Amino acid sequence: AQKVTQAQTEISVVEKEDVTLDCVYETRDTTYYLFWYKQPPSGELVFLIRRNSFDEQNEISGRYSWNFQKSTSSFNFTITASQVVDSAVYFCALSAAWDTDKLIFGTGTRLQVFP
Amino acid sequence: EAGVTQSPTHLIKTRGQQATLRCSPISGHTSVYWYQQALGLGLQFLLWYDEGEERNRGNFPPRFSGRQFPNYSSELNVNALELEDSALYLCASPGVGLADTQYFGPGTRLTVL
């Protein structure tokens, strides 16, 4: 069975702090994809990143960085120097390579960045 | 290119009625995915349509159904509405970005009174 766990329900930080959102996944598949999406108050899910299971390189995109560790089944997301506009609910998701049409989502982490 | 579009933005119905939600995928893509985001239940996969056919279905009762039209737009129908059907319904489509990545529309918020 596939499962995604985001243990942090809500995180509050002050602007310019760094923050890490945790994601732990379970799957029996050897080939799979991991995703992060951002859901601002408007409700639309915004795609941030996709990683496949064979690519464990960390990735940095501006203030965002992702740490994929297969050994611990984790795909954590760090925002450096957080800003108020980063306030949103962040979802981690998983799909099997053979069933990419069904995304399994974690329960989300609500990030509040205060000025 | 235009993104995924959904209508209406909000929909208010009473228990027992039927609701119809609409979605258009990103131009040139044939697949449409439906998800339900209910309070306390998170995002759950509902249905996948491709080339006019239902290809996959999540763990939802048969009163959740839909169809896909020749232009690849899709309708989600929810019959015999129950209070717990109140949720944000999100539609997704593949896009010109990474393959096997779903891009989401703005959603339809359904409220059942």
PDB file of C-alpha atoms in Angstrom:
ATOM      1  CA  ALA A   1       0.000   0.000   0.000  1.00  0.00           C
ATOM      2  CA  GLN A   2       1.095   3.531  -0.628  1.00  0.00           C
ATOM      3  CA  LYS A   3       1.008   6.193   2.030  1.00  0.00           C
ATOM      4  CA  VAL A   4       2.329   9.700   2.558  1.00  0.00           C
ATOM      5  CA  THR A   5       2.752  11.143   6.029  1.00  0.00           C
ATOM      6  CA  GLN A   6       3.170  14.802   6.818  1.00  0.00           C
ATOM      7  CA  ALA A   7       3.435  14.788  10.577  1.00  0.00           C
ATOM      8  CA  GLN A   8       3.541  18.557  10.939  1.00  0.00           C
ATOM      9  CA  THR A   9      -0.026  19.828  10.853  1.00  0.00           C
ATOM     10  CA  GLU A  10       0.851  23.470  11.243  1.00  0.00           C
ATOM     11  CA  ILE A  11       4.057  25.488  11.435  1.00  0.00           C
ATOM     12  CA  SER A  12       4.369  29.158  12.314  1.00  0.00           C
ATOM     13  CA  VAL A  13       7.512  31.154  11.646  1.00  0.00           C
ATOM     14  CA  VAL A  14       8.537  34.754  11.482  1.00  0.00           C
ATOM     15  CA  GLU A  15       9.614  36.226   8.173  1.00  0.00           C
ATOM     16  CA  LYS A  16      13.215  35.455   7.152  1.00  0.00           C
ATOM     17  CA  GLU A  17      13.342  32.272   9.197  1.00  0.00           C
ATOM     18  CA  ASP A  18      14.182  29.025   7.439  1.00  0.00           C
ATOM     19  CA  VAL A  19      11.574  26.292   7.672  1.00  0.00           C
ATOM     20  CA  THR A  20      11.580  22.609   6.744  1.00  0.00           C
ATOM     21  CA  LEU A  21       8.431  20.669   5.903  1.00  0.00           C
ATOM     22  CA  ASP A  22       8.736  16.935   6.438  1.00  0.00           C
ATOM     23  CA  CYS A  23       7.374  14.209   4.191  1.00  0.00           C
ATOM     24  CA  VAL A  24       7.718  10.484   4.748  1.00  0.00           C
ATOM     25  CA  TYR A  25       6.327   7.986   2.280  1.00  0.00           C
ATOM     26  CA  GLU A  26       5.636   4.272   2.043  1.00  0.00           C
ATOM     27  CA  THR A  27       5.546   2.262  -1.145  1.00  0.00           C
ATOM     28  CA  ARG A  28       6.434  -1.209  -2.336  1.00  0.00           C
ATOM     29  CA  ASP A  29       7.148   0.047  -5.838  1.00  0.00           C
ATOM     30  CA  THR A  30      10.732   0.445  -6.946  1.00  0.00           C
ATOM     31  CA  THR A  31       9.863   3.150  -9.421  1.00  0.00           C
ATOM     32  CA  TYR A  32       7.722   6.025  -8.261  1.00  0.00           C
ATOM     33  CA  TYR A  33       7.353   9.778  -8.306  1.00  0.00           C
ATOM     34  CA  LEU A  34       7.242  12.249  -5.450  1.00  0.00           C
ATOM     35  CA  PHE A  35       5.683  15.693  -5.654  1.00  0.00           C
ATOM     36  CA  TRP A  36       5.223  18.849  -3.669  1.00  0.00           C
ATOM     37  CA  TYR A  37       2.265  21.154  -4.239  1.00  0.00           C
ATOM     38  CA  LYS A  38       1.399  24.497  -2.663  1.00  0.00           C
ATOM     39  CA  GLN A  39      -2.188  25.463  -1.901  1.00  0.00           C
ATOM     40  CA  PRO A  40      -2.574  29.181  -1.158  1.00  0.00           C
ATOM     41  CA  PRO A  41      -5.814  30.499   0.379  1.00  0.00           C
ATOM     42  CA  SER A  42      -7.343  30.744  -3.104  1.00  0.00           C
ATOM     43  CA  GLY A  43      -7.505  26.947  -3.131  1.00  0.00           C
ATOM     44  CA  GLU A  44      -5.703  26.117  -6.356  1.00  0.00           C
ATOM     45  CA  LEU A  45      -2.948  23.519  -6.060  1.00  0.00           C
ATOM     46  CA  VAL A  46       0.285  24.841  -7.510  1.00  0.00           C
ATOM     47  CA  PHE A  47       2.866  22.305  -8.681  1.00  0.00           C
ATOM     48  CA  LEU A  48       6.315  22.886  -7.180  1.00  0.00           C
ATOM     49  CA  ILE A  49       8.487  19.890  -7.952  1.00  0.00           C
ATOM     50  CA  ARG A  50       8.547  16.284  -9.117  1.00  0.00           C
ATOM     51  CA  ARG A  51      11.230  13.749  -8.282  1.00  0.00           C
ATOM     52  CA  ASN A  52      11.522  10.214  -9.591  1.00  0.00           C
ATOM     53  CA  SER A  53      12.782   7.431  -7.391  1.00  0.00           C
ATOM     54  CA  PHE A  54      16.045   7.062  -9.296  1.00  0.00           C
ATOM     55  CA  ASP A  55      17.081  10.643  -8.834  1.00  0.00           C
ATOM     56  CA  GLU A  56      18.288  11.326  -5.318  1.00  0.00           C
ATOM     57  CA  GLN A  57      20.005  14.564  -6.152  1.00  0.00           C
ATOM     58  CA  ASN A  58      18.891  17.413  -4.007  1.00  0.00           C
ATOM     59  CA  GLU A  59      17.395  20.317  -5.851  1.00  0.00           C
ATOM     60  CA  ILE A  60      17.434  24.031  -5.225  1.00  0.00           C
ATOM     61  CA  SER A  61      15.157  26.540  -6.861  1.00  0.00           C
ATOM     62  CA  GLY A  62      15.611  30.020  -5.511  1.00  0.00           C
ATOM     63  CA  ARG A  63      14.617  29.959  -1.848  1.00  0.00           C
ATOM     64  CA  TYR A  64      13.214  26.431  -2.165  1.00  0.00           C
ATOM     65  CA  SER A  65      15.212  23.258  -1.763  1.00  0.00           C
ATOM     66  CA  TRP A  66      14.296  19.608  -1.579  1.00  0.00           C
ATOM     67  CA  ASN A  67      16.119  16.753   0.143  1.00  0.00           C
ATOM     68  CA  PHE A  68      15.199  13.289  -1.153  1.00  0.00           C
ATOM     69  CA  GLN A  69      16.572  10.386   0.891  1.00  0.00           C
ATOM     70  CA  LYS A  70      15.522   6.938  -0.215  1.00  0.00           C
ATOM     71  CA  SER A  71      17.180   5.315   2.789  1.00  0.00           C
ATOM     72  CA  THR A  72      14.744   7.021   5.125  1.00  0.00           C
ATOM     73  CA  SER A  73      11.850   7.294   2.631  1.00  0.00           C
ATOM     74  CA  SER A  74      11.765  11.025   3.072  1.00  0.00           C
ATOM     75  CA  PHE A  75      11.335  13.946   0.722  1.00  0.00           C
ATOM     76  CA  ASN A  76      11.671  17.099   2.793  1.00  0.00           C
ATOM     77  CA  PHE A  77      11.111  20.637   1.601  1.00  0.00           C
ATOM     78  CA  THR A  78      12.997  23.653   2.952  1.00  0.00           C
ATOM     79  CA  ILE A  79      12.122  27.283   2.441  1.00  0.00           C
ATOM     80  CA  THR A  80      15.016  29.612   3.135  1.00  0.00           C
ATOM     81  CA  ALA A  81      14.383  33.144   4.340  1.00  0.00           C
ATOM     82  CA  SER A  82      10.621  32.642   4.428  1.00  0.00           C
ATOM     83  CA  GLN A  83       8.272  35.387   3.293  1.00  0.00           C
ATOM     84  CA  VAL A  84       4.648  36.167   4.101  1.00  0.00           C
ATOM     85  CA  VAL A  85       3.703  35.061   0.573  1.00  0.00           C
ATOM     86  CA  ASP A  86       4.916  31.569   1.451  1.00  0.00           C
ATOM     87  CA  SER A  87       1.936  31.182   3.779  1.00  0.00           C
ATOM     88  CA  ALA A  88      -0.075  28.283   2.393  1.00  0.00           C
ATOM     89  CA  VAL A  89      -0.816  24.615   2.868  1.00  0.00           C
ATOM     90  CA  TYR A  90       1.882  22.415   1.377  1.00  0.00           C
ATOM     91  CA  PHE A  91       1.134  18.900   0.195  1.00  0.00           C
ATOM     92  CA  CYS A  92       3.525  16.075  -0.482  1.00  0.00           C
ATOM     93  CA  ALA A  93       2.259  13.414  -2.907  1.00  0.00           C
ATOM     94  CA  LEU A  94       3.309  10.068  -4.318  1.00  0.00           C
ATOM     95  CA  SER A  95       2.437   8.102  -7.435  1.00  0.00           C
ATOM     96  CA  ALA A  96       3.634   4.755  -8.683  1.00  0.00           C
ATOM     97  CA  ALA A  97       5.323   4.872 -12.071  1.00  0.00           C
ATOM     98  CA  TRP A  98       2.831   2.258 -13.306  1.00  0.00           C
ATOM     99  CA  ASP A  99      -0.133   4.260 -11.979  1.00  0.00           C
ATOM    100  CA  THR A 100       0.806   7.892 -12.400  1.00  0.00           C
ATOM    101  CA  ASP A 101      -2.819   8.836 -12.743  1.00  0.00           C
ATOM    102  CA  LYS A 102      -3.548   8.433  -9.053  1.00  0.00           C
ATOM    103  CA  LEU A 103      -1.772  10.794  -6.725  1.00  0.00           C
ATOM    104  CA  ILE A 104      -1.641   9.802  -3.069  1.00  0.00           C
ATOM    105  CA  PHE A 105      -1.499  12.938  -0.976  1.00  0.00           C
ATOM    106  CA  GLY A 106      -0.329  13.577   2.546  1.00  0.00           C
ATOM    107  CA  THR A 107      -2.612  15.506   4.848  1.00  0.00           C
ATOM    108  CA  GLY A 108      -0.735  18.730   4.265  1.00  0.00           C
ATOM    109  CA  THR A 109       1.228  21.145   6.428  1.00  0.00           C
ATOM    110  CA  ARG A 110      -0.161  24.616   6.979  1.00  0.00           C
ATOM    111  CA  LEU A 111       2.663  27.155   7.011  1.00  0.00           C
ATOM    112  CA  GLN A 112       2.033  30.577   8.457  1.00  0.00           C
ATOM    113  CA  VAL A 113       4.720  33.183   8.006  1.00  0.00           C
ATOM    114  CA  PHE A 114       4.277  36.248  10.166  1.00  0.00           C
ATOM    115  CA  PRO A 115       5.820  39.612   9.343  1.00  0.00           C
TER     116      PRO A 115
ATOM    117  CA  GLU B   1      -1.256  28.005 -22.905  1.00  0.00           C
ATOM    118  CA  ALA B   2      -4.434  28.204 -20.859  1.00  0.00           C
ATOM    119  CA  GLY B   3      -4.477  26.204 -17.670  1.00  0.00           C
ATOM    120  CA  VAL B   4      -7.110  23.885 -16.308  1.00  0.00           C
ATOM    121  CA  THR B   5     -10.459  25.615 -15.986  1.00  0.00           C
ATOM    122  CA  GLN B   6     -13.324  24.686 -13.709  1.00  0.00           C
ATOM    123  CA  SER B   7     -16.860  25.936 -13.254  1.00  0.00           C
ATOM    124  CA  PRO B   8     -18.679  27.009 -11.274  1.00  0.00           C
ATOM    125  CA  THR B   9     -16.434  28.483  -8.606  1.00  0.00           C
ATOM    126  CA  HIS B  10     -19.013  27.900  -5.916  1.00  0.00           C
ATOM    127  CA  LEU B  11     -22.091  25.713  -5.849  1.00  0.00           C
ATOM    128  CA  ILE B  12     -24.690  25.514  -3.113  1.00  0.00           C
ATOM    129  CA  LYS B  13     -27.145  22.630  -3.058  1.00  0.00           C
ATOM    130  CA  THR B  14     -29.448  20.988  -0.565  1.00  0.00           C
ATOM    131  CA  ARG B  15     -29.321  17.412   0.599  1.00  0.00           C
ATOM    132  CA  GLY B  16     -30.746  14.981  -1.943  1.00  0.00           C
ATOM    133  CA  GLN B  17     -30.160  17.219  -4.950  1.00  0.00           C
ATOM    134  CA  GLN B  18     -27.718  16.585  -7.771  1.00  0.00           C
ATOM    135  CA  ALA B  19     -24.616  18.641  -8.480  1.00  0.00           C
ATOM    136  CA  THR B  20     -22.767  18.978 -11.777  1.00  0.00           C
ATOM    137  CA  LEU B  21     -19.212  20.274 -11.874  1.00  0.00           C
ATOM    138  CA  ARG B  22     -17.273  21.011 -15.047  1.00  0.00           C
ATOM    139  CA  CYS B  23     -13.624  20.914 -16.021  1.00  0.00           C
ATOM    140  CA  SER B  24     -11.577  21.570 -19.135  1.00  0.00           C
ATOM    141  CA  PRO B  25      -8.041  20.183 -19.332  1.00  0.00           C
ATOM    142  CA  ILE B  26      -5.024  22.007 -20.623  1.00  0.00           C
ATOM    143  CA  SER B  27      -5.339  22.323 -24.376  1.00  0.00           C
ATOM    144  CA  GLY B  28      -4.082  19.306 -26.265  1.00  0.00           C
ATOM    145  CA  HIS B  29      -4.360  16.899 -23.344  1.00  0.00           C
ATOM    146  CA  THR B  30      -6.892  14.127 -23.202  1.00  0.00           C
ATOM    147  CA  SER B  31      -6.828  13.189 -19.521  1.00  0.00           C
ATOM    148  CA  VAL B  32      -8.839  14.686 -16.701  1.00  0.00           C
ATOM    149  CA  TYR B  33      -8.443  13.747 -13.051  1.00  0.00           C
ATOM    150  CA  TRP B  34     -10.919  14.580 -10.302  1.00  0.00           C
ATOM    151  CA  TYR B  35     -10.059  14.891  -6.618  1.00  0.00           C
ATOM    152  CA  GLN B  36     -12.132  15.671  -3.546  1.00  0.00           C
ATOM    153  CA  GLN B  37     -10.731  17.781  -0.732  1.00  0.00           C
ATOM    154  CA  ALA B  38     -13.096  17.459   2.184  1.00  0.00           C
ATOM    155  CA  LEU B  39     -12.429  18.975   5.564  1.00  0.00           C
ATOM    156  CA  GLY B  40     -10.580  16.505   7.711  1.00  0.00           C
ATOM    157  CA  LEU B  41     -10.165  13.953   4.926  1.00  0.00           C
ATOM    158  CA  GLY B  42      -7.479  15.542   2.818  1.00  0.00           C
ATOM    159  CA  LEU B  43      -7.174  15.195  -0.934  1.00  0.00           C
ATOM    160  CA  GLN B  44      -8.584  11.985  -2.315  1.00  0.00           C
ATOM    161  CA  PHE B  45      -8.483  10.669  -5.855  1.00  0.00           C
ATOM    162  CA  LEU B  46     -11.965  10.394  -7.331  1.00  0.00           C
ATOM    163  CA  LEU B  47     -11.905   9.622 -11.056  1.00  0.00           C
ATOM    164  CA  TRP B  48      -9.690   9.600 -14.106  1.00  0.00           C
ATOM    165  CA  TYR B  49     -11.041  10.056 -17.639  1.00  0.00           C
ATOM    166  CA  ASP B  50      -9.036   9.665 -20.782  1.00  0.00           C
ATOM    167  CA  GLU B  51     -10.160   9.616 -24.403  1.00  0.00           C
ATOM    168  CA  GLY B  52     -13.778   9.656 -23.307  1.00  0.00           C
ATOM    169  CA  GLU B  53     -13.516   6.636 -21.027  1.00  0.00           C
ATOM    170  CA  GLU B  54     -13.397   6.217 -17.271  1.00  0.00           C
ATOM    171  CA  ARG B  55      -9.954   4.687 -16.657  1.00  0.00           C
ATOM    172  CA  ASN B  56      -9.659   4.578 -12.890  1.00  0.00           C
ATOM    173  CA  ARG B  57     -11.809   5.254  -9.887  1.00  0.00           C
ATOM    174  CA  GLY B  58     -11.131   5.972  -6.254  1.00  0.00           C
ATOM    175  CA  ASN B  59     -13.006   4.607  -3.278  1.00  0.00           C
ATOM    176  CA  PHE B  60     -16.221   6.559  -3.749  1.00  0.00           C
ATOM    177  CA  PRO B  61     -19.836   5.367  -4.044  1.00  0.00           C
ATOM    178  CA  PRO B  62     -21.518   5.068  -7.452  1.00  0.00           C
ATOM    179  CA  ARG B  63     -23.457   8.291  -6.936  1.00  0.00           C
ATOM    180  CA  PHE B  64     -20.200   9.987  -7.875  1.00  0.00           C
ATOM    181  CA  SER B  65     -19.992   9.669 -11.627  1.00  0.00           C
ATOM    182  CA  GLY B  66     -18.951  11.648 -14.611  1.00  0.00           C
ATOM    183  CA  ARG B  67     -18.233  11.716 -18.256  1.00  0.00           C
ATOM    184  CA  GLN B  68     -15.807  13.133 -20.739  1.00  0.00           C
ATOM    185  CA  PHE B  69     -16.846  14.838 -23.931  1.00  0.00           C
ATOM    186  CA  PRO B  70     -15.240  14.649 -27.403  1.00  0.00           C
ATOM    187  CA  ASN B  71     -13.452  17.939 -26.712  1.00  0.00           C
ATOM    188  CA  TYR B  72     -11.981  16.285 -23.562  1.00  0.00           C
ATOM    189  CA  SER B  73     -13.816  18.504 -21.135  1.00  0.00           C
ATOM    190  CA  SER B  74     -15.394  16.609 -18.287  1.00  0.00           C
ATOM    191  CA  GLU B  75     -18.360  16.678 -15.951  1.00  0.00           C
ATOM    192  CA  LEU B  76     -18.484  15.322 -12.442  1.00  0.00           C
ATOM    193  CA  ASN B  77     -21.957  14.475 -11.238  1.00  0.00           C
ATOM    194  CA  VAL B  78     -22.829  13.853  -7.633  1.00  0.00           C
ATOM    195  CA  ASN B  79     -26.295  12.441  -7.102  1.00  0.00           C
ATOM    196  CA  ALA B  80     -28.351  12.267  -3.921  1.00  0.00           C
ATOM    197  CA  LEU B  81     -26.135  14.820  -2.228  1.00  0.00           C
ATOM    198  CA  GLU B  82     -25.211  14.273   1.393  1.00  0.00           C
ATOM    199  CA  LEU B  83     -23.907  16.833   3.850  1.00  0.00           C
ATOM    200  CA  GLU B  84     -20.481  15.189   3.837  1.00  0.00           C
ATOM    201  CA  ASP B  85     -20.147  15.807   0.100  1.00  0.00           C
ATOM    202  CA  SER B  86     -19.379  19.415   0.975  1.00  0.00           C
ATOM    203  CA  ALA B  87     -15.822  19.862  -0.244  1.00  0.00           C
ATOM    204  CA  LEU B  88     -13.494  21.503  -2.707  1.00  0.00           C
ATOM    205  CA  TYR B  89     -13.482  19.489  -5.925  1.00  0.00           C
ATOM    206  CA  LEU B  90     -10.277  19.823  -7.874  1.00  0.00           C
ATOM    207  CA  CYS B  91      -9.688  18.860 -11.461  1.00  0.00           C
ATOM    208  CA  ALA B  92      -6.247  18.200 -12.924  1.00  0.00           C
ATOM    209  CA  SER B  93      -4.701  17.619 -16.305  1.00  0.00           C
ATOM    210  CA  PRO B  94      -1.274  16.780 -17.669  1.00  0.00           C
ATOM    211  CA  GLY B  95       0.539  19.828 -19.004  1.00  0.00           C
ATOM    212  CA  VAL B  96       3.472  20.883 -21.113  1.00  0.00           C
ATOM    213  CA  GLY B  97       5.787  20.602 -18.155  1.00  0.00           C
ATOM    214  CA  LEU B  98       7.104  17.328 -16.805  1.00  0.00           C
ATOM    215  CA  ALA B  99       5.472  14.153 -18.038  1.00  0.00           C
ATOM    216  CA  ASP B 100       3.347  12.282 -15.494  1.00  0.00           C
ATOM    217  CA  THR B 101       2.729  15.507 -13.607  1.00  0.00           C
ATOM    218  CA  GLN B 102      -0.756  16.758 -12.846  1.00  0.00           C
ATOM    219  CA  TYR B 103      -1.590  20.436 -13.003  1.00  0.00           C
ATOM    220  CA  PHE B 104      -4.640  21.559 -11.097  1.00  0.00           C
ATOM    221  CA  GLY B 105      -7.487  23.955 -11.737  1.00  0.00           C
ATOM    222  CA  PRO B 106      -8.881  26.478  -9.256  1.00  0.00           C
ATOM    223  CA  GLY B 107     -11.513  24.079  -7.931  1.00  0.00           C
ATOM    224  CA  THR B 108     -15.255  24.151  -7.321  1.00  0.00           C
ATOM    225  CA  ARG B 109     -16.392  24.571  -3.755  1.00  0.00           C
ATOM    226  CA  LEU B 110     -19.554  22.558  -3.229  1.00  0.00           C
ATOM    227  CA  THR B 111     -21.647  23.280  -0.161  1.00  0.00           C
ATOM    228  CA  VAL B 112     -24.491  20.950   0.723  1.00  0.00           C
ATOM    229  CA  LEU B 113     -27.060  22.379   3.141  1.00  0.00           C
TER     230      LEU B 113
END
